[in-house]
Amino acid sequence: IYKPKSPPTILEWSLILGHQTAAQEAILHASGNGSTLPSKDYCMLYNPHWTALPSTLENATSISLMNLTTTPLCNLSDIPSTGIKDRAVAVQWGTCHFLEKARIAQRGGAETLLVANNSVRYPPSGNKSEFHDVRILIAFISHKDLKDMKQTLGNNITVKMYSPSWPNFDYTMVVIFAIAVFTVALGGYWSGLTELENLKAVTDTEDREMRKKKEEYLTFSPLTVVIFVVICCVMMVLLYFFYKWLVVYVMIAIFCIASATSLYNCLAALIHKIPYGQCKIVCRGKSIEVRLVFLSGLCIAIAVVWAVFRNEDRWAWILQDILGIAFCLNLIKTLKLPNFKSCVILLGLLLLYDVFFVFITPFITKNGESIMVELAAGPFGNNEKLPVVIRVPKLIYFSVMSVCLMPVSILGFGDIIVPGLLVAYCRRFDVQAGSSIYYVSSTIAYAVGMILTFVVLVLMKKGQPALLYLVPCTLITASVVAWRRKEMKKFWKGSSYQMMNHLDYATNEENQVIPGEQAIQQ
């Protein structure tokens, strides 16, 4: 899980710039004389550790803007004869380092250096310790915005720069917490309902054998768990080196297909509970409900709309979160860990995987950035993002900061699915044991782990591998419950669950289902 630094900054900026520039959004308020639009706000990026800005427009100083984008400003001779004293100088990125441009501008008496870049989203990094004598404000603006400023406001422009304060409380953590806990709890409960339906099913021998093969196909054995983690590691490395091709042509396509299917499965389960609108159409001897045909079209349409408008920051995140929640729910319900042993292996290995790719890879990569963080934010200059996260942006539509990209908090699907598989196993074990203690306690443990993750995130002001806190909380809690109930051996080996898979079910003379130990004994 990652969260913008405090004061919040856009995730991509803070991750790419790191400690060298510590990028933060600010507002450039431009005013023109005689223009039909007397003023207009633009987004800019600056380093608050280098130069401080006022928090309100009223306290900002008005400075005349001089456009020098036609000159490199790498030498004193590039300063025009009219001078740049007490001006805000706009220059083009390139030719020499922007800090060298700032040194020249400062020697000419300028107040501010505005560097026009192709994308303010990814400004270049720099180490100011090499330019310790530079004291003027250095900010980055979009070249597109600078052009719009000239066309809209004319040539005689004055600017005011300020950085509005952000609220101390970040509600995105509450939203992500609610989404994560809801998805894990519902997915685990749904898995338990499926287990209960299997126990109550009374069919002929052929149907039992078909269901048994299907369950074995969806069940993770310890060996399957290890192979799965190895595949995850290989995919992570491939994504790092071939991000552009794999994300655009492979990962987005896979996500659309998988999420649309998952959304259909989730909604179809609800529709089947509704006793109305069950008319069917028959094609080649097979019948299908009309409402399910419309449902499949709706799910496909949602996935297609997201794929087309996935980079629309204002609302595309809503569709991605809906598809992501359905994807996580479907996997938690479908994938089954047969025993606590497999749970420990899977969660333990993925914990090491998460920690390695977040904390260890910075010592290996050339740019000193962790592979996990860079893939979460998207490599430098690439607007495409991996669609494997829940995204919750700050809603700033009615704020002056709406001219900037929205800062966003994200939670990876793995931080929901992996602990969710343990919660689902606890729920299925409860179904066999006729209790609910394992499911309730593991769900509460997951919630506590999420809170602990947020606390560390706020204190350290740095992205955290959530599994580092979720895995110990859930595994330790489940172990303590099993130990206190004196069921650790059965819980560890999953003996009742595995034997139920082979026996499928057992009935007494009255043809009633007998769950748990009684079924195994018969």
Short mmCIF file of C-alpha atoms in Angstrom, two decimals:
data_model
loop_
_atom_site.label_atom_id
_atom_site.label_comp_id
_atom_site.label_asym_id
_atom_site.label_seq_id
_atom_site.Cartn_x
_atom_site.Cartn_y
_atom_site.Cartn_z
CA ILE A 1 0.00 0.00 0.00
CA TYR A 2 1.26 3.45 -0.84
CA LYS A 3 0.10 6.85 0.28
CA PRO A 4 1.30 10.32 -0.70
CA LYS A 5 3.67 12.02 1.69
CA SER A 6 2.46 14.65 4.14
CA PRO A 7 1.70 17.25 2.93
CA PRO A 8 0.19 14.88 0.31
CA THR A 9 1.82 14.77 -3.10
CA ILE A 10 0.89 12.92 -6.23
CA LEU A 11 2.14 9.37 -5.92
CA GLU A 12 4.10 9.35 -9.15
CA TRP A 13 5.92 12.57 -8.26
CA SER A 14 6.97 11.49 -4.80
CA LEU A 15 8.10 8.05 -5.94
CA ILE A 16 10.09 9.19 -8.97
CA LEU A 17 11.70 12.27 -7.46
CA GLY A 18 12.50 10.65 -4.11
CA HIS A 19 14.57 12.54 -1.55
CA GLN A 20 16.40 14.65 -4.11
CA THR A 21 13.57 16.97 -5.09
CA ALA A 22 10.68 16.00 -2.76
CA ALA A 23 8.15 17.30 -5.28
CA GLN A 24 5.03 19.07 -4.07
CA GLU A 25 2.13 20.62 -5.93
CA ALA A 26 1.49 24.36 -5.85
CA ILE A 27 -0.65 26.90 -7.71
CA LEU A 28 0.60 29.44 -10.21
CA HIS A 29 -2.02 32.21 -10.38
CA ALA A 30 -1.52 34.15 -13.61
CA SER A 31 -3.18 37.49 -14.40
CA GLY A 32 -3.20 39.48 -17.62
CA ASN A 33 -4.00 43.11 -18.38
CA GLY A 34 -6.93 43.79 -20.68
CA SER A 35 -7.72 40.14 -21.18
CA THR A 36 -11.27 38.80 -21.23
CA LEU A 37 -10.07 36.30 -18.63
CA PRO A 38 -8.23 38.45 -16.09
CA SER A 39 -6.72 35.48 -14.23
CA LYS A 40 -6.26 31.75 -14.47
CA ASP A 41 -4.74 29.06 -12.22
CA TYR A 42 -2.14 26.52 -13.32
CA CYS A 43 -0.46 23.63 -11.57
CA MET A 44 3.25 23.77 -10.85
CA LEU A 45 5.75 21.64 -8.97
CA TYR A 46 8.40 22.85 -6.53
CA ASN A 47 10.62 21.67 -3.67
CA PRO A 48 9.40 22.97 -0.27
CA HIS A 49 12.76 22.06 1.28
CA TRP A 50 14.52 24.46 -1.06
CA THR A 51 12.12 27.41 -0.96
CA ALA A 52 8.96 28.08 1.07
CA LEU A 53 5.74 29.39 -0.46
CA PRO A 54 2.79 31.09 1.26
CA SER A 55 -0.32 28.99 1.79
CA THR A 56 -2.85 31.52 0.51
CA LEU A 57 -3.21 33.71 -2.58
CA GLU A 58 -3.59 36.83 -0.43
CA ASN A 59 -0.12 36.36 1.07
CA ALA A 60 1.55 35.64 -2.28
CA THR A 61 3.74 38.27 -3.95
CA SER A 62 2.85 39.49 -7.43
CA ILE A 63 5.76 39.10 -9.91
CA SER A 64 6.00 40.08 -13.54
CA LEU A 65 6.56 37.10 -15.87
CA MET A 66 9.21 37.16 -18.60
CA ASN A 67 9.17 34.44 -21.23
CA LEU A 68 12.73 33.37 -22.15
CA THR A 69 11.89 29.96 -23.64
CA THR A 70 13.62 31.00 -26.88
CA THR A 71 17.01 31.31 -25.13
CA PRO A 72 18.89 28.53 -23.29
CA LEU A 73 19.87 30.78 -20.34
CA CYS A 74 23.04 28.80 -19.75
CA ASN A 75 25.32 31.86 -19.75
CA LEU A 76 25.11 35.44 -18.51
CA SER A 77 25.18 36.56 -22.15
CA ASP A 78 21.76 34.90 -22.61
CA ILE A 79 20.16 37.48 -20.31
CA PRO A 80 18.34 40.09 -22.47
CA SER A 81 19.51 43.69 -22.40
CA THR A 82 16.28 44.78 -20.71
CA GLY A 83 17.27 42.69 -17.70
CA ILE A 84 15.38 40.17 -15.60
CA LYS A 85 15.62 41.85 -12.20
CA ASP A 86 12.67 41.04 -9.89
CA ARG A 87 11.06 38.93 -12.60
CA ALA A 88 9.72 35.39 -12.79
CA VAL A 89 11.68 33.92 -15.69
CA ALA A 90 10.17 31.09 -17.77
CA VAL A 91 12.78 28.97 -19.55
CA GLN A 92 12.72 25.82 -21.64
CA TRP A 93 14.09 22.58 -20.28
CA GLY A 94 17.33 21.48 -21.93
CA THR A 95 20.82 22.53 -23.08
CA CYS A 96 22.15 22.77 -19.49
CA HIS A 97 21.02 21.66 -16.04
CA PHE A 98 18.02 23.54 -14.67
CA LEU A 99 20.01 24.39 -11.52
CA GLU A 100 22.64 26.04 -13.71
CA LYS A 101 19.83 28.06 -15.31
CA ALA A 102 18.67 29.03 -11.80
CA ARG A 103 22.19 30.22 -10.92
CA ILE A 104 22.31 32.43 -14.04
CA ALA A 105 18.80 33.78 -13.34
CA GLN A 106 19.74 34.56 -9.76
CA ARG A 107 22.84 36.46 -10.85
CA GLY A 108 20.61 38.49 -13.16
CA GLY A 109 18.37 39.43 -10.22
CA ALA A 110 15.39 37.19 -11.02
CA GLU A 111 12.99 36.17 -8.23
CA THR A 112 11.76 32.87 -9.67
CA LEU A 113 12.79 30.35 -12.33
CA LEU A 114 9.93 28.52 -14.06
CA VAL A 115 11.17 25.52 -16.03
CA ALA A 116 8.77 24.54 -18.82
CA ASN A 117 8.85 20.79 -19.30
CA ASN A 118 6.85 18.57 -21.64
CA SER A 119 5.14 17.02 -18.63
CA VAL A 120 5.06 18.60 -15.18
CA ARG A 121 4.12 15.12 -13.99
CA TYR A 122 7.69 13.93 -14.41
CA PRO A 123 10.12 16.78 -13.75
CA PRO A 124 13.84 15.97 -13.73
CA SER A 125 15.65 15.30 -10.47
CA GLY A 126 18.58 17.26 -9.17
CA ASN A 127 20.86 17.52 -6.15
CA LYS A 128 20.89 21.07 -4.81
CA SER A 129 23.99 20.40 -2.69
CA GLU A 130 25.97 20.92 -5.89
CA PHE A 131 24.37 24.36 -6.25
CA HIS A 132 24.31 25.50 -2.64
CA ASP A 133 24.45 29.15 -3.67
CA VAL A 134 21.10 28.98 -5.50
CA ARG A 135 18.38 30.58 -3.35
CA ILE A 136 15.63 31.63 -5.78
CA LEU A 137 12.40 29.67 -6.19
CA ILE A 138 12.64 26.92 -8.80
CA ALA A 139 9.39 25.48 -10.10
CA PHE A 140 8.28 23.27 -12.99
CA ILE A 141 5.29 23.99 -15.18
CA SER A 142 3.90 22.27 -18.21
CA HIS A 143 4.99 23.66 -21.57
CA LYS A 144 1.38 23.28 -22.63
CA ASP A 145 0.25 25.47 -19.71
CA LEU A 146 2.83 28.12 -20.53
CA LYS A 147 1.57 28.24 -24.10
CA ASP A 148 -2.04 28.46 -22.91
CA MET A 149 -1.05 31.25 -20.52
CA LYS A 150 0.29 33.33 -23.39
CA GLN A 151 -2.70 32.68 -25.64
CA THR A 152 -5.24 33.34 -22.92
CA LEU A 153 -3.71 36.23 -21.00
CA GLY A 154 -1.44 37.88 -23.54
CA ASN A 155 2.19 38.96 -23.18
CA ASN A 156 1.90 41.23 -20.15
CA ILE A 157 1.42 38.67 -17.36
CA THR A 158 1.93 38.81 -13.61
CA VAL A 159 2.02 35.65 -11.51
CA LYS A 160 1.47 34.73 -7.87
CA MET A 161 2.68 31.39 -6.50
CA TYR A 162 1.34 29.70 -3.39
CA SER A 163 0.92 26.23 -1.93
CA PRO A 164 -2.51 25.63 -0.34
CA SER A 165 -2.50 23.63 2.87
CA TRP A 166 -3.99 20.15 2.92
CA PRO A 167 -6.19 18.68 5.68
CA ASN A 168 -4.28 16.65 8.25
CA PHE A 169 -6.74 13.76 8.10
CA ASP A 170 -6.53 11.59 4.99
CA TYR A 171 -9.95 10.04 4.37
CA THR A 172 -8.56 7.84 1.59
CA MET A 173 -7.15 5.55 4.28
CA VAL A 174 -10.66 5.04 5.67
CA VAL A 175 -12.06 4.26 2.22
CA ILE A 176 -9.28 1.80 1.40
CA PHE A 177 -9.67 0.19 4.83
CA ALA A 178 -13.41 -0.27 4.28
CA ILE A 179 -12.93 -1.71 0.77
CA ALA A 180 -10.21 -4.13 1.87
CA VAL A 181 -11.98 -5.45 4.98
CA PHE A 182 -15.33 -5.69 3.17
CA THR A 183 -13.81 -7.65 0.27
CA VAL A 184 -11.90 -10.05 2.51
CA ALA A 185 -14.87 -10.64 4.82
CA LEU A 186 -17.37 -11.13 1.97
CA GLY A 187 -15.00 -13.32 -0.04
CA GLY A 188 -14.36 -15.56 2.95
CA TYR A 189 -18.05 -15.79 3.76
CA TRP A 190 -18.88 -16.62 0.13
CA SER A 191 -16.29 -19.40 0.14
CA GLY A 192 -17.95 -20.82 3.26
CA LEU A 193 -21.37 -20.77 1.59
CA THR A 194 -19.94 -22.68 -1.36
CA GLU A 195 -18.48 -25.26 1.02
CA LEU A 196 -21.82 -25.59 2.79
CA GLU A 197 -23.63 -26.09 -0.50
CA ASN A 198 -21.17 -28.83 -1.45
CA LEU A 199 -21.80 -30.60 1.84
CA LYS A 200 -25.55 -30.44 1.36
CA ALA A 201 -25.49 -31.52 -2.29
CA VAL A 202 -26.91 -34.99 -2.88
CA THR A 203 -26.17 -36.20 -6.41
CA ASP A 204 -25.25 -39.42 -8.16
CA THR A 205 -21.74 -40.87 -8.19
CA GLU A 206 -20.85 -39.42 -11.59
CA ASP A 207 -21.72 -35.85 -10.53
CA ARG A 208 -19.72 -36.25 -7.33
CA GLU A 209 -16.67 -37.37 -9.29
CA MET A 210 -16.97 -34.40 -11.67
CA ARG A 211 -17.23 -31.95 -8.77
CA LYS A 212 -14.32 -33.63 -7.02
CA LYS A 213 -12.06 -33.14 -10.08
CA LYS A 214 -13.15 -29.52 -10.36
CA GLU A 215 -12.36 -28.85 -6.69
CA GLU A 216 -8.95 -30.48 -7.00
CA TYR A 217 -8.20 -28.23 -9.97
CA LEU A 218 -8.99 -25.12 -7.91
CA THR A 219 -7.19 -26.30 -4.77
CA PHE A 220 -3.64 -25.11 -3.99
CA SER A 221 -1.30 -27.84 -2.82
CA PRO A 222 2.00 -26.86 -1.10
CA LEU A 223 3.89 -27.58 -4.33
CA THR A 224 1.43 -25.47 -6.32
CA VAL A 225 1.92 -22.65 -3.84
CA VAL A 226 5.70 -22.66 -4.36
CA ILE A 227 5.32 -22.73 -8.14
CA PHE A 228 2.84 -19.86 -7.94
CA VAL A 229 5.25 -17.68 -5.95
CA VAL A 230 8.09 -18.43 -8.39
CA ILE A 231 5.84 -17.37 -11.27
CA CYS A 232 5.04 -14.14 -9.41
CA CYS A 233 8.75 -13.37 -9.07
CA VAL A 234 9.40 -14.07 -12.74
CA MET A 235 6.45 -11.87 -13.77
CA MET A 236 7.70 -9.04 -11.55
CA VAL A 237 11.13 -9.08 -13.21
CA LEU A 238 9.64 -9.32 -16.71
CA LEU A 239 7.34 -6.38 -16.00
CA TYR A 240 10.29 -4.34 -14.78
CA PHE A 241 12.30 -4.86 -17.97
CA PHE A 242 9.43 -5.05 -20.50
CA TYR A 243 6.90 -2.77 -18.83
CA LYS A 244 5.65 -0.97 -21.92
CA TRP A 245 4.76 -4.06 -23.95
CA LEU A 246 3.56 -6.32 -21.13
CA VAL A 247 1.32 -3.71 -19.49
CA VAL A 248 -0.32 -2.35 -22.62
CA TYR A 249 -0.69 -5.56 -24.61
CA VAL A 250 -0.85 -8.28 -21.96
CA MET A 251 -1.74 -7.15 -18.43
CA ILE A 252 -4.55 -4.77 -19.43
CA ALA A 253 -6.10 -7.41 -21.69
CA ILE A 254 -5.85 -10.08 -18.98
CA PHE A 255 -7.34 -7.73 -16.39
CA CYS A 256 -10.29 -6.85 -18.63
CA ILE A 257 -11.12 -10.49 -19.34
CA ALA A 258 -10.61 -11.69 -15.76
CA SER A 259 -12.40 -8.77 -14.11
CA ALA A 260 -15.38 -8.90 -16.48
CA THR A 261 -15.74 -12.62 -15.79
CA SER A 262 -15.41 -12.06 -12.06
CA LEU A 263 -17.98 -9.24 -12.08
CA TYR A 264 -20.37 -11.53 -13.94
CA ASN A 265 -19.89 -14.33 -11.40
CA CYS A 266 -20.49 -11.95 -8.48
CA LEU A 267 -23.62 -10.35 -9.93
CA ALA A 268 -24.97 -13.65 -11.27
CA ALA A 269 -24.85 -15.08 -7.75
CA LEU A 270 -27.10 -12.22 -6.63
CA ILE A 271 -29.44 -12.45 -9.62
CA HIS A 272 -30.03 -16.16 -9.03
CA LYS A 273 -31.52 -15.22 -5.67
CA ILE A 274 -34.17 -13.08 -7.38
CA PRO A 275 -37.25 -15.16 -8.29
CA TYR A 276 -38.32 -12.86 -11.15
CA GLY A 277 -37.32 -12.43 -14.78
CA GLN A 278 -36.36 -16.05 -15.35
CA CYS A 279 -37.50 -16.38 -18.96
CA LYS A 280 -35.08 -18.38 -21.06
CA ILE A 281 -33.98 -18.66 -24.66
CA VAL A 282 -33.07 -22.01 -26.22
CA CYS A 283 -30.22 -22.39 -28.68
CA ARG A 284 -29.03 -25.77 -29.98
CA GLY A 285 -30.70 -27.62 -27.17
CA LYS A 286 -29.18 -25.41 -24.46
CA SER A 287 -31.14 -22.83 -22.50
CA ILE A 288 -29.94 -19.63 -20.86
CA GLU A 289 -31.78 -16.96 -18.95
CA VAL A 290 -32.24 -13.69 -20.82
CA ARG A 291 -31.26 -11.64 -17.77
CA LEU A 292 -27.88 -13.40 -17.69
CA VAL A 293 -27.30 -12.47 -21.34
CA PHE A 294 -27.89 -8.81 -20.52
CA LEU A 295 -25.70 -9.16 -17.42
CA SER A 296 -22.78 -10.52 -19.45
CA GLY A 297 -23.16 -7.61 -21.87
CA LEU A 298 -23.12 -5.13 -18.99
CA CYS A 299 -19.96 -6.64 -17.47
CA ILE A 300 -18.16 -6.64 -20.80
CA ALA A 301 -19.21 -3.04 -21.41
CA ILE A 302 -17.85 -1.90 -18.04
CA ALA A 303 -14.50 -3.56 -18.74
CA VAL A 304 -14.32 -2.07 -22.24
CA VAL A 305 -15.19 1.45 -21.03
CA TRP A 306 -12.48 1.20 -18.38
CA ALA A 307 -9.93 -0.01 -20.95
CA VAL A 308 -10.71 2.91 -23.29
CA PHE A 309 -10.75 5.61 -20.59
CA ARG A 310 -8.33 4.02 -18.09
CA ASN A 311 -6.09 7.10 -17.98
CA GLU A 312 -8.95 9.47 -17.17
CA ASP A 313 -8.01 10.54 -13.65
CA ARG A 314 -11.40 11.99 -12.75
CA TRP A 315 -13.61 8.90 -12.80
CA ALA A 316 -11.87 5.86 -14.34
CA TRP A 317 -10.66 4.84 -10.88
CA ILE A 318 -14.27 4.06 -9.90
CA LEU A 319 -14.61 1.45 -12.66
CA GLN A 320 -11.17 0.03 -11.84
CA ASP A 321 -12.12 -0.35 -8.18
CA ILE A 322 -15.44 -2.03 -9.03
CA LEU A 323 -13.71 -4.47 -11.37
CA GLY A 324 -10.90 -4.97 -8.86
CA ILE A 325 -13.25 -5.76 -5.97
CA ALA A 326 -15.11 -8.28 -8.13
CA PHE A 327 -11.80 -9.82 -9.23
CA CYS A 328 -10.61 -10.22 -5.63
CA LEU A 329 -13.96 -11.60 -4.45
CA ASN A 330 -14.06 -14.19 -7.21
CA LEU A 331 -10.51 -15.39 -6.55
CA ILE A 332 -11.01 -15.62 -2.78
CA LYS A 333 -14.17 -17.65 -3.33
CA THR A 334 -12.72 -19.85 -6.09
CA LEU A 335 -9.12 -20.60 -5.04
CA LYS A 336 -8.90 -22.95 -2.06
CA LEU A 337 -6.05 -23.64 0.30
CA PRO A 338 -6.60 -27.21 1.59
CA ASN A 339 -4.97 -26.74 5.01
CA PHE A 340 -3.27 -24.29 7.32
CA LYS A 341 0.10 -25.66 6.21
CA SER A 342 -0.51 -24.38 2.68
CA CYS A 343 -1.69 -21.07 4.12
CA VAL A 344 1.55 -20.63 6.07
CA ILE A 345 3.68 -21.52 3.02
CA LEU A 346 1.78 -19.18 0.68
CA LEU A 347 1.57 -16.21 3.04
CA GLY A 348 5.14 -16.68 4.28
CA LEU A 349 6.66 -16.83 0.80
CA LEU A 350 4.63 -13.88 -0.47
CA LEU A 351 5.66 -11.90 2.60
CA LEU A 352 9.32 -12.48 1.69
CA TYR A 353 8.48 -11.67 -1.94
CA ASP A 354 6.84 -8.37 -0.95
CA VAL A 355 9.66 -7.31 1.37
CA PHE A 356 12.34 -8.26 -1.15
CA PHE A 357 10.85 -6.27 -4.04
CA VAL A 358 10.17 -3.22 -1.85
CA PHE A 359 13.17 -3.02 0.51
CA ILE A 360 15.96 -5.10 -1.07
CA THR A 361 15.73 -4.29 -4.79
CA PRO A 362 16.77 -0.62 -4.30
CA PHE A 363 20.27 -1.96 -3.61
CA ILE A 364 20.21 -3.81 -6.94
CA THR A 365 18.55 -1.46 -9.43
CA LYS A 366 20.58 1.22 -11.21
CA ASN A 367 18.38 4.14 -10.14
CA GLY A 368 18.14 2.97 -6.52
CA GLU A 369 14.35 2.59 -6.76
CA SER A 370 12.51 -0.52 -5.58
CA ILE A 371 10.98 -2.62 -8.34
CA MET A 372 7.63 -2.86 -6.55
CA VAL A 373 7.31 0.90 -6.05
CA GLU A 374 8.40 1.72 -9.59
CA LEU A 375 5.92 -0.73 -11.09
CA ALA A 376 3.15 0.62 -8.86
CA ALA A 377 3.80 4.18 -10.03
CA GLY A 378 4.74 3.35 -13.60
CA PRO A 379 8.26 3.76 -14.99
CA PHE A 380 9.56 7.22 -15.82
CA GLY A 381 7.74 8.81 -18.73
CA ASN A 382 5.13 6.03 -19.05
CA ASN A 383 1.53 7.00 -18.36
CA GLU A 384 0.28 3.40 -18.29
CA LYS A 385 -0.24 1.90 -14.84
CA LEU A 386 -0.58 -1.73 -13.81
CA PRO A 387 -4.31 -2.36 -13.25
CA VAL A 388 -3.70 -4.47 -10.14
CA VAL A 389 -4.50 -1.94 -7.42
CA ILE A 390 -7.44 -0.35 -5.66
CA ARG A 391 -7.14 3.41 -6.24
CA VAL A 392 -8.74 6.10 -4.11
CA PRO A 393 -7.89 9.71 -5.10
CA LYS A 394 -8.47 12.80 -3.04
CA LEU A 395 -11.64 14.44 -4.33
CA ILE A 396 -10.50 17.99 -4.99
CA TYR A 397 -13.00 19.02 -7.65
CA PHE A 398 -14.13 22.05 -5.62
CA SER A 399 -10.63 23.04 -4.56
CA VAL A 400 -8.14 25.26 -6.31
CA MET A 401 -5.87 22.20 -6.40
CA SER A 402 -8.20 20.63 -8.97
CA VAL A 403 -5.91 22.07 -11.66
CA CYS A 404 -3.29 19.56 -10.51
CA LEU A 405 -3.42 15.82 -10.87
CA MET A 406 -5.22 14.20 -7.98
CA PRO A 407 -3.03 12.63 -5.30
CA VAL A 408 -3.96 9.01 -4.89
CA SER A 409 -3.61 6.18 -2.35
CA ILE A 410 -3.42 2.62 -3.65
CA LEU A 411 -3.69 -0.92 -2.28
CA GLY A 412 -2.48 -3.90 -4.31
CA PHE A 413 -4.87 -6.74 -5.10
CA GLY A 414 -2.41 -9.14 -3.50
CA ASP A 415 -2.84 -7.38 -0.14
CA ILE A 416 -6.52 -8.36 -0.34
CA ILE A 417 -6.42 -11.75 -2.05
CA VAL A 418 -3.52 -13.38 -0.16
CA PRO A 419 -4.84 -12.82 3.40
CA GLY A 420 -8.34 -13.39 1.99
CA LEU A 421 -7.44 -16.96 1.05
CA LEU A 422 -6.54 -17.61 4.70
CA VAL A 423 -9.81 -16.05 5.89
CA ALA A 424 -11.68 -18.22 3.36
CA TYR A 425 -9.95 -21.36 4.67
CA CYS A 426 -10.91 -20.37 8.23
CA ARG A 427 -14.53 -19.97 7.13
CA ARG A 428 -14.59 -23.39 5.43
CA PHE A 429 -13.04 -24.95 8.51
CA ASP A 430 -15.75 -23.28 10.60
CA VAL A 431 -18.41 -24.84 8.35
CA GLN A 432 -16.99 -28.29 9.04
CA ALA A 433 -16.52 -27.67 12.74
CA GLY A 434 -19.91 -26.01 13.21
CA SER A 435 -18.44 -22.77 14.59
CA SER A 436 -17.60 -19.25 13.45
CA ILE A 437 -14.64 -18.35 15.68
CA TYR A 438 -11.93 -18.86 13.05
CA TYR A 439 -13.64 -16.69 10.45
CA VAL A 440 -14.52 -13.85 12.82
CA SER A 441 -11.12 -13.76 14.51
CA SER A 442 -9.16 -13.88 11.23
CA THR A 443 -11.29 -11.08 9.75
CA ILE A 444 -10.70 -8.92 12.82
CA ALA A 445 -6.98 -9.74 12.63
CA TYR A 446 -6.93 -8.57 9.01
CA ALA A 447 -8.58 -5.29 10.02
CA VAL A 448 -6.01 -4.82 12.80
CA GLY A 449 -3.21 -5.52 10.32
CA MET A 450 -4.57 -2.86 7.97
CA ILE A 451 -4.72 -0.31 10.80
CA LEU A 452 -1.15 -1.18 11.78
CA THR A 453 -0.09 -0.68 8.15
CA PHE A 454 -1.65 2.79 8.06
CA VAL A 455 -0.04 3.76 11.36
CA VAL A 456 3.44 2.80 10.11
CA LEU A 457 2.69 4.52 6.80
CA VAL A 458 1.86 7.80 8.53
CA LEU A 459 4.83 7.62 10.89
CA MET A 460 7.42 6.70 8.25
CA LYS A 461 5.84 8.73 5.41
CA LYS A 462 6.97 6.04 3.00
CA GLY A 463 5.23 3.30 1.00
CA GLN A 464 4.95 0.04 2.93
CA PRO A 465 4.58 -3.63 1.90
CA ALA A 466 1.21 -4.28 3.55
CA LEU A 467 1.81 -8.04 3.77
CA LEU A 468 4.60 -7.30 6.25
CA TYR A 469 1.87 -6.46 8.78
CA LEU A 470 -1.14 -8.40 7.46
CA VAL A 471 0.53 -11.82 7.32
CA PRO A 472 1.78 -11.95 10.96
CA CYS A 473 -1.54 -10.59 12.27
CA THR A 474 -3.68 -13.16 10.46
CA LEU A 475 -1.39 -16.20 10.84
CA ILE A 476 -0.69 -15.62 14.54
CA THR A 477 -4.37 -15.05 15.30
CA ALA A 478 -5.49 -18.21 13.49
CA SER A 479 -2.76 -20.21 15.24
CA VAL A 480 -3.72 -18.93 18.70
CA VAL A 481 -7.40 -19.75 18.12
CA ALA A 482 -6.59 -23.29 16.94
CA TRP A 483 -4.22 -23.81 19.88
CA ARG A 484 -6.74 -22.58 22.45
CA ARG A 485 -9.45 -24.83 20.98
CA LYS A 486 -7.03 -27.77 20.91
CA GLU A 487 -7.59 -28.19 17.17
CA MET A 488 -4.14 -27.25 15.89
CA LYS A 489 -3.35 -30.70 14.45
CA LYS A 490 -6.61 -30.87 12.54
CA PHE A 491 -6.35 -27.19 11.54
CA TRP A 492 -2.74 -27.61 10.36
CA LYS A 493 -3.28 -30.75 8.29
CA GLY A 494 -6.78 -29.88 7.21
CA SER A 495 -7.61 -33.55 7.70
CA SER A 496 -11.35 -33.08 7.87
CA TYR A 497 -11.35 -30.86 4.79
CA GLN A 498 -9.19 -33.21 2.72
CA MET A 499 -11.19 -36.26 3.76
CA MET A 500 -14.42 -34.46 2.97
CA ASN A 501 -13.09 -33.88 -0.53
CA HIS A 502 -12.60 -37.62 -0.94
CA LEU A 503 -15.77 -38.71 0.86
CA ASP A 504 -17.63 -35.75 -0.63
CA TYR A 505 -20.39 -36.13 1.93
CA ALA A 506 -21.91 -38.70 4.24
CA THR A 507 -25.57 -39.29 5.00
CA ASN A 508 -27.41 -41.16 7.69
CA GLU A 509 -30.35 -43.47 7.23
CA GLU A 510 -32.77 -40.53 6.95
CA ASN A 511 -30.65 -39.11 4.04
CA GLN A 512 -29.58 -36.08 6.12
CA VAL A 513 -26.21 -34.47 5.67
CA ILE A 514 -23.80 -35.07 8.57
CA PRO A 515 -21.01 -32.44 8.62
CA GLY A 516 -17.62 -32.44 10.26
CA GLU A 517 -16.22 -35.29 12.34
CA GLN A 518 -19.43 -37.36 12.27
CA ALA A 519 -19.29 -37.52 8.48
CA ILE A 520 -15.64 -38.58 8.55
CA GLN A 521 -16.35 -41.28 11.13
CA GLN A 522 -19.16 -42.72 8.98
#
